Amino acid sequence: MGAVIRGIGVYYPETVLTNSDIEKIVATTDEWITTRTGIKQRHVLPKGSKLKASDFGAWAAKAALEKAGLTAADIDGIICANINPDKQFPATACFIQAKIGATRAFAFDVTAACAGFVFAANMAALLIDSGQCGNILVIGSEIITPVLDWTDRNTCILFGDAAGAVVFSAGPKERGILLSQLKSDGTRSEVLYLNNPGDDGPRGMFMDGKQVFKAAVTEITEIVKTTVAKGGFALTDLDLLVMHQANVRIIGAVAEKLGLPPEKVIVNVDRFGNTSSASIPLVLHEAESQGRLKPGTLIAMAAVGGGMSWGCNLMRW
Ligand code: COA
């Protein structure tokens, strides 16, 4: 069976932090952030809020279920990707299961940092293709800003908080996720990581920005190329590149290397910042709202993150 998208839902907090707001927190400027990253603002959890990733995830999941015309009881499995889970265990997906009342569903988390949604979507496609499941909720839910070091201008300017959820359902083989490729290189785990409170080393996130930038451009370009080729397509057959939103310069460089014109690439990092595993469902939701997902549209979803881990799902709408 094909794993087709039946509904997409998103949630993000109303509170907006602009670059000018960040100028008051660390030594930076709107001009520096805009030219280096393309980010103008991000939605953030209000200070002091006790909300957890499972709250965002449950709200996004409910919106996705409504769109799909399904109830929580129709869901066979919930896979949640995130970098800041509600607790060390149980899985954030279990809290979401309880919050939406998906009593029949198994639930587990995927930890692949910003590539988490692509990894989780691959798992959903396999579970559906095998016949084990009919409907899977794949959720990227990220509350990142409270765990950043707000004295570190290298990292705190980049991220936002949000969740996106997608209902994948069994459908015709020629639609949905056609194939996926996933890769990891643990020898590069030192370039991007989030410490636990009390760990030695940096408070919050460490990032070697230049290394991450280079790896993102190289690995995403390569994996999109090989995934498209493995599917028997040419890059010119791609209608849309739905890429993890980390930096507009990374997205632009990948698009250029793949020979994709700007109209085939969606960018929302200017309004949301980097929302890690939530960024791909946020972009899909935007593409759908703009009427850009039509029957037959060929989409490459691709992401890279700490691990380093990266992947691509090739999908026919
Ligand atoms: N405001 C102002 N200056 C800043 C700054 C900020 N927020 N952050 C860093 N700088 C300074 C640096 O200290 C450095 O100063 P120096 O030359 O005096 O040492 C200078 O700006 C250049 O820093 P550099 O790191 O070379 O900038 P860059 O062009 O590589 O851009 C990033 C930095 C982080 C925007 C860029 O490397 C990047 O986007 N990397 C990928 C990040 C990413 O995508 N992470 C998540 C992946 S899932």
Short mmCIF file of C-alpha atoms and ligand atoms in Angstrom, two decimals:
data_model
loop_
_atom_site.label_atom_id
_atom_site.label_comp_id
_atom_site.label_asym_id
_atom_site.label_seq_id
_atom_site.Cartn_x
_atom_site.Cartn_y
_atom_site.Cartn_z
CA MET A 1 0.00 0.00 0.00
CA GLY A 2 1.03 3.62 -0.47
CA ALA A 3 1.19 5.85 2.61
CA VAL A 4 -0.78 8.90 1.49
CA ILE A 5 -1.27 12.11 3.41
CA ARG A 6 -4.88 12.43 4.51
CA GLY A 7 -4.64 15.43 6.82
CA ILE A 8 -2.13 18.03 8.01
CA GLY A 9 -2.43 20.14 11.17
CA VAL A 10 -0.17 22.64 12.86
CA TYR A 11 0.10 24.49 16.13
CA TYR A 12 2.35 27.38 17.07
CA PRO A 13 2.17 29.87 19.94
CA GLU A 14 0.87 33.38 19.28
CA THR A 15 3.87 35.02 20.96
CA VAL A 16 6.31 36.35 18.36
CA LEU A 17 9.95 37.23 18.99
CA THR A 18 11.33 39.50 16.28
CA ASN A 19 14.97 40.13 15.49
CA SER A 20 14.59 43.58 17.08
CA ASP A 21 13.40 41.89 20.28
CA ILE A 22 16.54 39.68 20.22
CA GLU A 23 18.73 42.79 19.79
CA LYS A 24 17.71 43.59 23.38
CA ILE A 25 18.84 40.16 24.65
CA VAL A 26 22.23 39.50 22.96
CA ALA A 27 24.75 41.52 20.92
CA THR A 28 23.21 41.08 17.48
CA THR A 29 21.31 43.04 14.85
CA ASP A 30 18.28 42.48 12.68
CA GLU A 31 20.57 43.07 9.70
CA TRP A 32 23.06 40.32 10.77
CA ILE A 33 20.34 37.75 11.44
CA THR A 34 18.44 38.55 8.23
CA THR A 35 21.45 38.45 5.92
CA ARG A 36 23.05 35.35 7.52
CA THR A 37 19.88 33.28 8.05
CA GLY A 38 16.82 34.85 6.39
CA ILE A 39 14.99 34.70 9.75
CA LYS A 40 12.91 37.78 10.67
CA GLN A 41 10.84 36.38 13.55
CA ARG A 42 9.95 33.17 15.35
CA HIS A 43 6.93 32.00 17.37
CA VAL A 44 7.96 31.15 20.92
CA LEU A 45 6.50 29.65 24.06
CA PRO A 46 5.68 32.58 26.37
CA LYS A 47 8.07 32.92 29.33
CA GLY A 48 6.92 30.92 32.35
CA SER A 49 4.53 28.74 30.36
CA LYS A 50 4.30 25.14 31.58
CA LEU A 51 3.21 23.77 28.18
CA LYS A 52 5.06 20.71 26.93
CA ALA A 53 5.82 19.24 23.51
CA SER A 54 2.88 16.87 23.97
CA ASP A 55 0.47 19.83 24.33
CA PHE A 56 1.63 21.34 21.03
CA GLY A 57 1.68 17.89 19.44
CA ALA A 58 -1.84 17.03 20.62
CA TRP A 59 -3.26 20.31 19.25
CA ALA A 60 -1.57 19.77 15.89
CA ALA A 61 -2.75 16.14 15.85
CA LYS A 62 -6.36 17.13 16.54
CA ALA A 63 -6.22 19.62 13.65
CA ALA A 64 -4.76 16.93 11.35
CA LEU A 65 -7.46 14.41 12.36
CA GLU A 66 -10.19 16.95 11.66
CA LYS A 67 -8.71 17.64 8.23
CA ALA A 68 -8.52 13.89 7.56
CA GLY A 69 -12.14 13.36 8.62
CA LEU A 70 -10.97 10.76 11.14
CA THR A 71 -11.27 10.38 14.90
CA ALA A 72 -8.50 9.48 17.33
CA ALA A 73 -9.99 5.98 17.55
CA ASP A 74 -9.11 5.42 13.87
CA ILE A 75 -5.36 5.83 14.56
CA ASP A 76 -3.21 2.68 14.75
CA GLY A 77 0.10 4.31 15.67
CA ILE A 78 1.61 7.63 16.76
CA ILE A 79 5.23 8.50 16.05
CA CYS A 80 6.54 11.73 17.52
CA ALA A 81 9.85 13.35 16.61
CA ASN A 82 11.38 15.95 18.89
CA ILE A 83 14.54 17.19 20.59
CA ASN A 84 13.06 18.27 23.93
CA PRO A 85 10.66 15.54 25.09
CA ASP A 86 8.17 16.07 27.94
CA LYS A 87 10.22 13.62 30.05
CA GLN A 88 13.18 11.26 29.55
CA PHE A 89 10.49 8.60 29.35
CA PRO A 90 7.76 7.69 28.58
CA ALA A 91 7.67 8.81 24.98
CA THR A 92 6.10 12.18 24.24
CA ALA A 93 3.97 10.23 21.73
CA CYS A 94 2.38 8.40 24.72
CA PHE A 95 1.38 11.70 26.32
CA ILE A 96 -0.08 12.78 22.98
CA GLN A 97 -1.95 9.48 22.70
CA ALA A 98 -3.57 10.12 26.09
CA LYS A 99 -4.34 13.78 25.32
CA ILE A 100 -6.15 13.01 22.06
CA GLY A 101 -7.68 9.71 23.25
CA ALA A 102 -6.16 7.48 20.56
CA THR A 103 -6.83 4.41 22.67
CA ARG A 104 -6.05 1.82 19.94
CA ALA A 105 -2.71 3.32 18.94
CA PHE A 106 0.82 2.28 19.89
CA ALA A 107 3.08 5.29 20.44
CA PHE A 108 6.81 5.92 20.34
CA ASP A 109 9.31 8.72 19.76
CA VAL A 110 12.00 9.13 17.14
CA THR A 111 15.19 11.02 18.00
CA ALA A 112 16.86 12.26 14.85
CA ALA A 113 16.96 15.98 15.74
CA CYS A 114 15.93 18.24 12.84
CA ALA A 115 15.70 15.19 10.53
CA GLY A 116 13.15 13.55 12.87
CA PHE A 117 10.05 14.09 10.74
CA VAL A 118 11.62 12.51 7.65
CA PHE A 119 12.75 9.48 9.72
CA ALA A 120 9.30 9.12 11.33
CA ALA A 121 7.51 9.45 7.96
CA ASN A 122 9.69 6.61 6.62
CA MET A 123 8.65 4.41 9.60
CA ALA A 124 4.98 5.25 8.99
CA ALA A 125 5.26 4.36 5.31
CA LEU A 126 6.80 0.96 6.16
CA LEU A 127 4.14 0.19 8.78
CA ILE A 128 1.41 1.02 6.27
CA ASP A 129 3.03 -0.74 3.31
CA SER A 130 3.41 -3.94 5.37
CA GLY A 131 -0.31 -3.97 6.12
CA GLN A 132 0.28 -3.69 9.89
CA CYS A 133 -1.35 -0.25 10.10
CA GLY A 134 -4.00 1.72 8.23
CA ASN A 135 -3.61 5.18 9.79
CA ILE A 136 -0.51 6.62 11.44
CA LEU A 137 -0.07 10.04 13.00
CA VAL A 138 3.43 11.41 12.44
CA ILE A 139 4.14 14.44 14.60
CA GLY A 140 7.06 16.83 14.89
CA SER A 141 6.61 18.77 18.12
CA GLU A 142 9.27 21.14 19.34
CA ILE A 143 9.57 23.40 22.36
CA ILE A 144 13.17 24.50 21.93
CA THR A 145 13.50 28.10 23.09
CA PRO A 146 13.36 27.34 26.86
CA VAL A 147 16.42 25.05 26.63
CA LEU A 148 18.61 27.47 24.66
CA ASP A 149 21.36 29.52 26.25
CA TRP A 150 20.04 33.05 25.74
CA THR A 151 23.54 34.49 26.24
CA ASP A 152 24.85 32.56 23.19
CA ARG A 153 24.18 34.61 20.07
CA ASN A 154 25.43 31.75 17.85
CA THR A 155 22.40 29.61 18.64
CA CYS A 156 19.62 31.55 20.38
CA ILE A 157 18.75 33.60 17.28
CA LEU A 158 17.95 30.56 15.15
CA PHE A 159 15.09 28.63 16.72
CA GLY A 160 11.33 28.79 17.24
CA ASP A 161 8.66 26.61 18.86
CA ALA A 162 5.93 24.80 16.90
CA ALA A 163 4.31 21.47 16.09
CA GLY A 164 3.06 19.85 12.92
CA ALA A 165 1.12 16.61 12.52
CA VAL A 166 0.35 14.51 9.46
CA VAL A 167 -2.10 11.61 9.16
CA PHE A 168 -0.68 9.00 6.80
CA SER A 169 -3.28 6.49 5.56
CA ALA A 170 -3.22 3.41 3.37
CA GLY A 171 -3.86 4.34 -0.27
CA PRO A 172 -2.98 3.34 -3.80
CA LYS A 173 0.63 2.15 -4.25
CA GLU A 174 1.42 4.80 -6.88
CA ARG A 175 0.63 7.63 -4.43
CA GLY A 176 2.06 8.73 -1.08
CA ILE A 177 5.63 8.00 -0.02
CA LEU A 178 7.27 6.21 -2.96
CA LEU A 179 10.60 5.65 -1.29
CA SER A 180 12.84 7.01 1.45
CA GLN A 181 16.55 7.11 2.16
CA LEU A 182 17.97 7.73 5.64
CA LYS A 183 21.60 8.27 6.65
CA SER A 184 23.55 8.97 9.86
CA ASP A 185 27.18 9.70 10.68
CA GLY A 186 27.78 9.52 14.43
CA THR A 187 31.41 10.53 14.00
CA ARG A 188 30.04 14.03 13.40
CA SER A 189 27.95 14.13 16.62
CA GLU A 190 30.23 16.83 18.07
CA VAL A 191 29.20 19.53 15.58
CA LEU A 192 25.65 19.94 16.89
CA TYR A 193 24.18 18.74 20.17
CA LEU A 194 21.96 19.71 23.09
CA ASN A 195 23.42 19.12 26.56
CA ASN A 196 21.38 17.98 29.55
CA PRO A 197 21.28 20.44 32.44
CA GLY A 198 24.38 19.75 34.56
CA ASP A 199 26.41 18.18 31.72
CA ASP A 200 29.98 19.30 31.22
CA GLY A 201 30.46 21.82 28.41
CA PRO A 202 28.12 24.40 26.97
CA ARG A 203 24.83 25.29 28.65
CA GLY A 204 22.10 24.30 26.20
CA MET A 205 22.96 23.80 22.55
CA PHE A 206 26.40 23.62 20.94
CA MET A 207 26.69 24.26 17.22
CA ASP A 208 29.64 24.59 14.89
CA GLY A 209 27.66 26.73 12.46
CA LYS A 210 30.06 26.52 9.53
CA GLN A 211 30.39 22.71 9.70
CA VAL A 212 26.63 22.31 9.99
CA PHE A 213 26.07 24.68 7.09
CA LYS A 214 28.48 22.78 4.82
CA ALA A 215 27.11 19.37 5.83
CA ALA A 216 23.52 20.53 5.30
CA VAL A 217 24.16 21.74 1.75
CA THR A 218 26.28 18.72 0.74
CA GLU A 219 24.20 15.95 2.31
CA ILE A 220 20.76 17.26 1.42
CA THR A 221 21.78 17.89 -2.19
CA GLU A 222 23.23 14.39 -2.49
CA ILE A 223 20.36 12.54 -0.83
CA VAL A 224 17.69 14.33 -2.87
CA LYS A 225 19.62 13.54 -6.06
CA THR A 226 20.03 9.84 -5.26
CA THR A 227 16.49 9.39 -3.93
CA VAL A 228 14.97 10.97 -7.04
CA ALA A 229 17.20 8.81 -9.26
CA LYS A 230 16.36 5.62 -7.31
CA GLY A 231 12.69 6.40 -7.88
CA GLY A 232 13.37 6.46 -11.63
CA PHE A 233 12.83 10.20 -11.96
CA ALA A 234 14.90 13.15 -13.15
CA LEU A 235 15.38 16.23 -10.96
CA THR A 236 13.31 18.17 -13.49
CA ASP A 237 10.34 15.90 -12.63
CA LEU A 238 10.27 17.31 -9.08
CA ASP A 239 7.42 19.75 -8.53
CA LEU A 240 8.28 20.77 -4.97
CA LEU A 241 11.21 20.63 -2.59
CA VAL A 242 9.94 20.62 0.99
CA MET A 243 13.12 21.15 2.93
CA HIS A 244 13.91 21.51 6.60
CA GLN A 245 13.87 25.21 7.36
CA ALA A 246 17.17 26.07 9.07
CA ASN A 247 18.57 28.90 7.00
CA VAL A 248 17.43 30.53 3.76
CA ARG A 249 21.01 30.38 2.44
CA ILE A 250 21.15 26.59 2.94
CA ILE A 251 17.81 26.21 1.16
CA GLY A 252 18.94 28.49 -1.68
CA ALA A 253 22.27 26.69 -2.13
CA VAL A 254 20.59 23.25 -2.27
CA ALA A 255 17.97 24.47 -4.74
CA GLU A 256 20.68 25.94 -6.94
CA LYS A 257 22.78 22.75 -6.89
CA LEU A 258 19.67 20.71 -7.79
CA GLY A 259 18.74 23.17 -10.55
CA LEU A 260 15.34 23.87 -9.00
CA PRO A 261 13.77 27.28 -9.67
CA PRO A 262 12.52 29.31 -6.64
CA GLU A 263 8.87 28.53 -7.43
CA LYS A 264 9.55 24.84 -6.68
CA VAL A 265 10.91 25.57 -3.20
CA ILE A 266 8.90 26.70 -0.19
CA VAL A 267 10.44 28.97 2.43
CA ASN A 268 8.90 29.92 5.76
CA VAL A 269 12.02 30.15 7.93
CA ASP A 270 11.62 33.96 7.77
CA ARG A 271 8.47 33.69 9.92
CA PHE A 272 9.15 30.62 12.10
CA GLY A 273 12.93 30.27 12.43
CA ASN A 274 14.25 26.73 12.75
CA THR A 275 11.53 24.60 14.37
CA SER A 276 13.53 21.36 14.04
CA SER A 277 11.28 18.36 13.31
CA ALA A 278 8.17 20.59 13.07
CA SER A 279 9.47 22.51 10.06
CA ILE A 280 8.54 20.01 7.33
CA PRO A 281 4.89 19.60 8.39
CA LEU A 282 4.67 23.41 8.76
CA VAL A 283 5.86 23.78 5.16
CA LEU A 284 3.51 21.04 3.92
CA HIS A 285 0.62 22.80 5.65
CA GLU A 286 1.57 26.07 3.98
CA ALA A 287 1.88 24.38 0.58
CA GLU A 288 -1.58 22.87 1.00
CA SER A 289 -3.11 26.20 2.09
CA GLN A 290 -1.62 27.80 -1.04
CA GLY A 291 -3.16 25.10 -3.26
CA ARG A 292 0.27 23.83 -4.30
CA LEU A 293 -0.41 20.16 -3.49
CA LYS A 294 -2.41 18.78 -6.41
CA PRO A 295 -2.99 15.16 -7.42
CA GLY A 296 0.22 13.96 -9.06
CA THR A 297 2.53 16.61 -7.53
CA LEU A 298 5.98 15.03 -7.00
CA ILE A 299 7.54 16.18 -3.74
CA ALA A 300 10.94 15.62 -2.14
CA MET A 301 10.90 16.11 1.64
CA ALA A 302 14.45 16.41 2.95
CA ALA A 303 16.09 17.30 6.24
CA VAL A 304 19.39 17.21 8.12
CA GLY A 305 20.11 17.57 11.82
CA GLY A 306 22.27 16.65 14.77
CA GLY A 307 23.71 13.16 14.67
CA MET A 308 24.48 14.00 12.07
CA SER A 309 21.41 12.43 10.50
CA TRP A 310 19.71 13.22 7.23
CA GLY A 311 17.09 11.79 4.94
CA CYS A 312 14.68 12.22 2.07
CA ASN A 313 11.15 10.97 1.40
CA LEU A 314 10.00 11.05 -2.22
CA MET A 315 6.24 11.47 -2.33
CA ARG A 316 3.51 11.60 -4.98
CA TRP A 317 0.49 13.68 -3.83
N1 COA B 1 24.92 38.39 15.68
C1 COA B 1 26.02 39.05 15.33
N2 COA B 1 27.22 38.46 15.12
C2 COA B 1 27.25 37.13 15.28
C3 COA B 1 26.13 36.37 15.67
C4 COA B 1 24.93 37.06 15.86
N3 COA B 1 23.80 36.44 16.24
N4 COA B 1 26.48 35.07 15.73
C5 COA B 1 27.78 35.01 15.41
N5 COA B 1 28.25 36.25 15.15
C6 COA B 1 29.59 36.66 14.76
C7 COA B 1 30.62 35.62 15.12
O1 COA B 1 31.02 35.78 16.47
C8 COA B 1 31.73 35.95 14.14
O2 COA B 1 32.44 37.03 14.62
P1 COA B 1 34.05 37.08 14.49
O3 COA B 1 34.31 37.04 13.00
O4 COA B 1 34.39 38.35 15.13
O5 COA B 1 34.54 35.86 15.20
C9 COA B 1 30.97 36.43 12.90
O6 COA B 1 29.64 36.77 13.35
C10 COA B 1 30.87 35.41 11.80
O7 COA B 1 30.42 34.23 12.37
P2 COA B 1 30.29 32.97 11.50
O8 COA B 1 29.98 31.80 12.39
O9 COA B 1 31.43 32.89 10.57
O10 COA B 1 28.98 33.32 10.64
P3 COA B 1 28.34 32.49 9.48
O11 COA B 1 28.30 33.30 8.26
O12 COA B 1 28.90 31.10 9.40
O13 COA B 1 26.84 32.36 9.98
C11 COA B 1 25.33 30.85 11.02
C12 COA B 1 26.54 31.73 11.20
C13 COA B 1 25.04 30.14 12.34
C14 COA B 1 24.13 31.70 10.64
C15 COA B 1 25.62 29.82 9.90
O14 COA B 1 26.87 29.20 10.11
C16 COA B 1 24.56 28.76 9.81
O15 COA B 1 23.44 29.05 9.48
N6 COA B 1 24.91 27.49 10.07
C17 COA B 1 23.97 26.42 10.03
C18 COA B 1 23.10 26.49 11.25
C19 COA B 1 21.98 25.50 11.21
O16 COA B 1 21.35 25.38 10.21
N7 COA B 1 21.74 24.82 12.34
C20 COA B 1 20.70 23.89 12.49
C21 COA B 1 20.81 22.73 11.56
S1 COA B 1 19.55 21.60 11.76
#
